[in-house]
Short mmCIF file of C-alpha atoms in Angstrom, two decimals:
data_model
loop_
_atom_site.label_atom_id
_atom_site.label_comp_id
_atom_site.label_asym_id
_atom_site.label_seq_id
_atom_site.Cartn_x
_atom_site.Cartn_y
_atom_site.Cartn_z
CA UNK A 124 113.02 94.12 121.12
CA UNK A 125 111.10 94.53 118.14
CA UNK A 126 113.46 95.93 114.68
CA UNK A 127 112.50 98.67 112.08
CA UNK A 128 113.57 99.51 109.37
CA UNK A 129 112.64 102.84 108.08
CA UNK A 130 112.86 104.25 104.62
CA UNK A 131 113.08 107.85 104.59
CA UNK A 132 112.76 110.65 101.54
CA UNK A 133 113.55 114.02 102.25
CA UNK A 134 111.34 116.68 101.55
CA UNK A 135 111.07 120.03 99.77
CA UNK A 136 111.70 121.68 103.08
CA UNK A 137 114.74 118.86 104.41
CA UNK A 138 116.63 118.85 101.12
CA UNK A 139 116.91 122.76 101.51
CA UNK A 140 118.09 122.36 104.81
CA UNK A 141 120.56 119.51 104.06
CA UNK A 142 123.54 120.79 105.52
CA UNK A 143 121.96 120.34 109.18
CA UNK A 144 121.35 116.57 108.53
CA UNK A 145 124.02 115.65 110.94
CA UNK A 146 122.40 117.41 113.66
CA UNK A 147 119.06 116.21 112.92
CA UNK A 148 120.18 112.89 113.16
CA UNK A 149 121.58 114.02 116.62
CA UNK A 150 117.59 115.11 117.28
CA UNK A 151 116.55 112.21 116.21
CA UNK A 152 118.47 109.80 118.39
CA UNK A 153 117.90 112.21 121.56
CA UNK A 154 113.64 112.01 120.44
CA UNK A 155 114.05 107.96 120.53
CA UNK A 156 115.95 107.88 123.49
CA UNK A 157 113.06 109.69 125.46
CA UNK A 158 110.53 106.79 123.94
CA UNK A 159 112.69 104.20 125.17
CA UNK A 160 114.19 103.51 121.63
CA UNK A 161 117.00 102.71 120.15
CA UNK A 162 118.72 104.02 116.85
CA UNK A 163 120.52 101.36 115.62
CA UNK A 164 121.81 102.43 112.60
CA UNK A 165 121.17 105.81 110.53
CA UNK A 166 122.87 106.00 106.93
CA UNK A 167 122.50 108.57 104.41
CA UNK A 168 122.10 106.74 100.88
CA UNK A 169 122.20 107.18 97.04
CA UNK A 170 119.41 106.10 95.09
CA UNK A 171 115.39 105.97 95.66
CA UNK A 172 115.87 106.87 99.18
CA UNK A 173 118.07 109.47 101.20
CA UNK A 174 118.51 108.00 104.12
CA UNK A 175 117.58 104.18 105.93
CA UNK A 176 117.50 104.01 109.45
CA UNK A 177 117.52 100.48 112.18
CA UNK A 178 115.79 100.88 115.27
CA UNK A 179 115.05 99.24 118.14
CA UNK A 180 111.35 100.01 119.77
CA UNK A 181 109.17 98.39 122.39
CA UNK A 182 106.27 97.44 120.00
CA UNK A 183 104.62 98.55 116.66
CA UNK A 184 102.68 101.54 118.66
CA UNK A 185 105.87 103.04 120.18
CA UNK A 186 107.69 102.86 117.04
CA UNK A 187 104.98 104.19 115.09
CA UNK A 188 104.75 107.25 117.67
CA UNK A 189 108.52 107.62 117.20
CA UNK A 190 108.26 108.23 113.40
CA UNK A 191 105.09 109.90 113.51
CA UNK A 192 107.01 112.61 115.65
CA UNK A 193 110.11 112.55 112.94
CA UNK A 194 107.20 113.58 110.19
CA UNK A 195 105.81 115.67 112.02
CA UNK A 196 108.97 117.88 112.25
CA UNK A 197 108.89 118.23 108.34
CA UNK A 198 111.87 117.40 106.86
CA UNK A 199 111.73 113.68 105.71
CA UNK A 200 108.72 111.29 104.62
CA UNK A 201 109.06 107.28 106.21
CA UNK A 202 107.82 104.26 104.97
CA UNK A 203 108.90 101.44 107.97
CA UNK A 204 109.06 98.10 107.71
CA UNK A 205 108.95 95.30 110.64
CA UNK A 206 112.15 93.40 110.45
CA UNK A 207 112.43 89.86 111.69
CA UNK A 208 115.87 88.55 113.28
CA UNK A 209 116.86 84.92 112.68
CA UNK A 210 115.19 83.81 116.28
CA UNK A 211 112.13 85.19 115.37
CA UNK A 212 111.84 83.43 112.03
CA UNK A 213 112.59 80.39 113.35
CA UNK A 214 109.98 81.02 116.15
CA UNK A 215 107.52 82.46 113.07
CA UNK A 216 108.34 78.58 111.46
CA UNK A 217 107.31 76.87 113.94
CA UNK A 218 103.72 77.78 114.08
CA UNK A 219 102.99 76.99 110.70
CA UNK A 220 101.47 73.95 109.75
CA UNK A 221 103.45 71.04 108.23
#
């Protein structure tokens, strides 16, 4: 299955609400569950973002829905990238010319 990576920023209105993080990341897991979606990995960072989070969708449309839904909410801003495994390089490799 297809792996994201997802930058997120909190906003004005998740920052004032930090101390329910832990149960929005709860939410969160339950809302990707229900799109047949995995949370791989959710970590709460230091620096230029506040949190990063690994998941697991279907395709690009599913996992776009999934953080779509996550904005939506209002507390945190994504930026997602599509993250290749090792297999999929290789496979990625091999259709490039020589």
């Amino acid at each position: 299955m297809p792996t994201y990576v997802t930058l997120l920023n909190w906003t004005d209105q998740g920052i004032r609400n930090y101390k329910d993080t832990a149960k929005r990341s709860e939410a969160f897991s339950a809302a990707a569950q229900k799109l047949k979606t995995k949370v791989l990995n959710l970590y709460w960072t230091v620096g230029s973002y506040d949190l990063v989070a690994v998941v697991e969708a279907p395709d690009d449309e599913t996992a776009t829905a999934l953080f779509l839904q996550l904005g939506g909410v209002g507390n945190v801003r994504t930026t997602t990238l599509r993250a290749f495994g090792r297999e999929e390089m290789d496979r990625i490799i091999a259709k490039t010319a020589d």
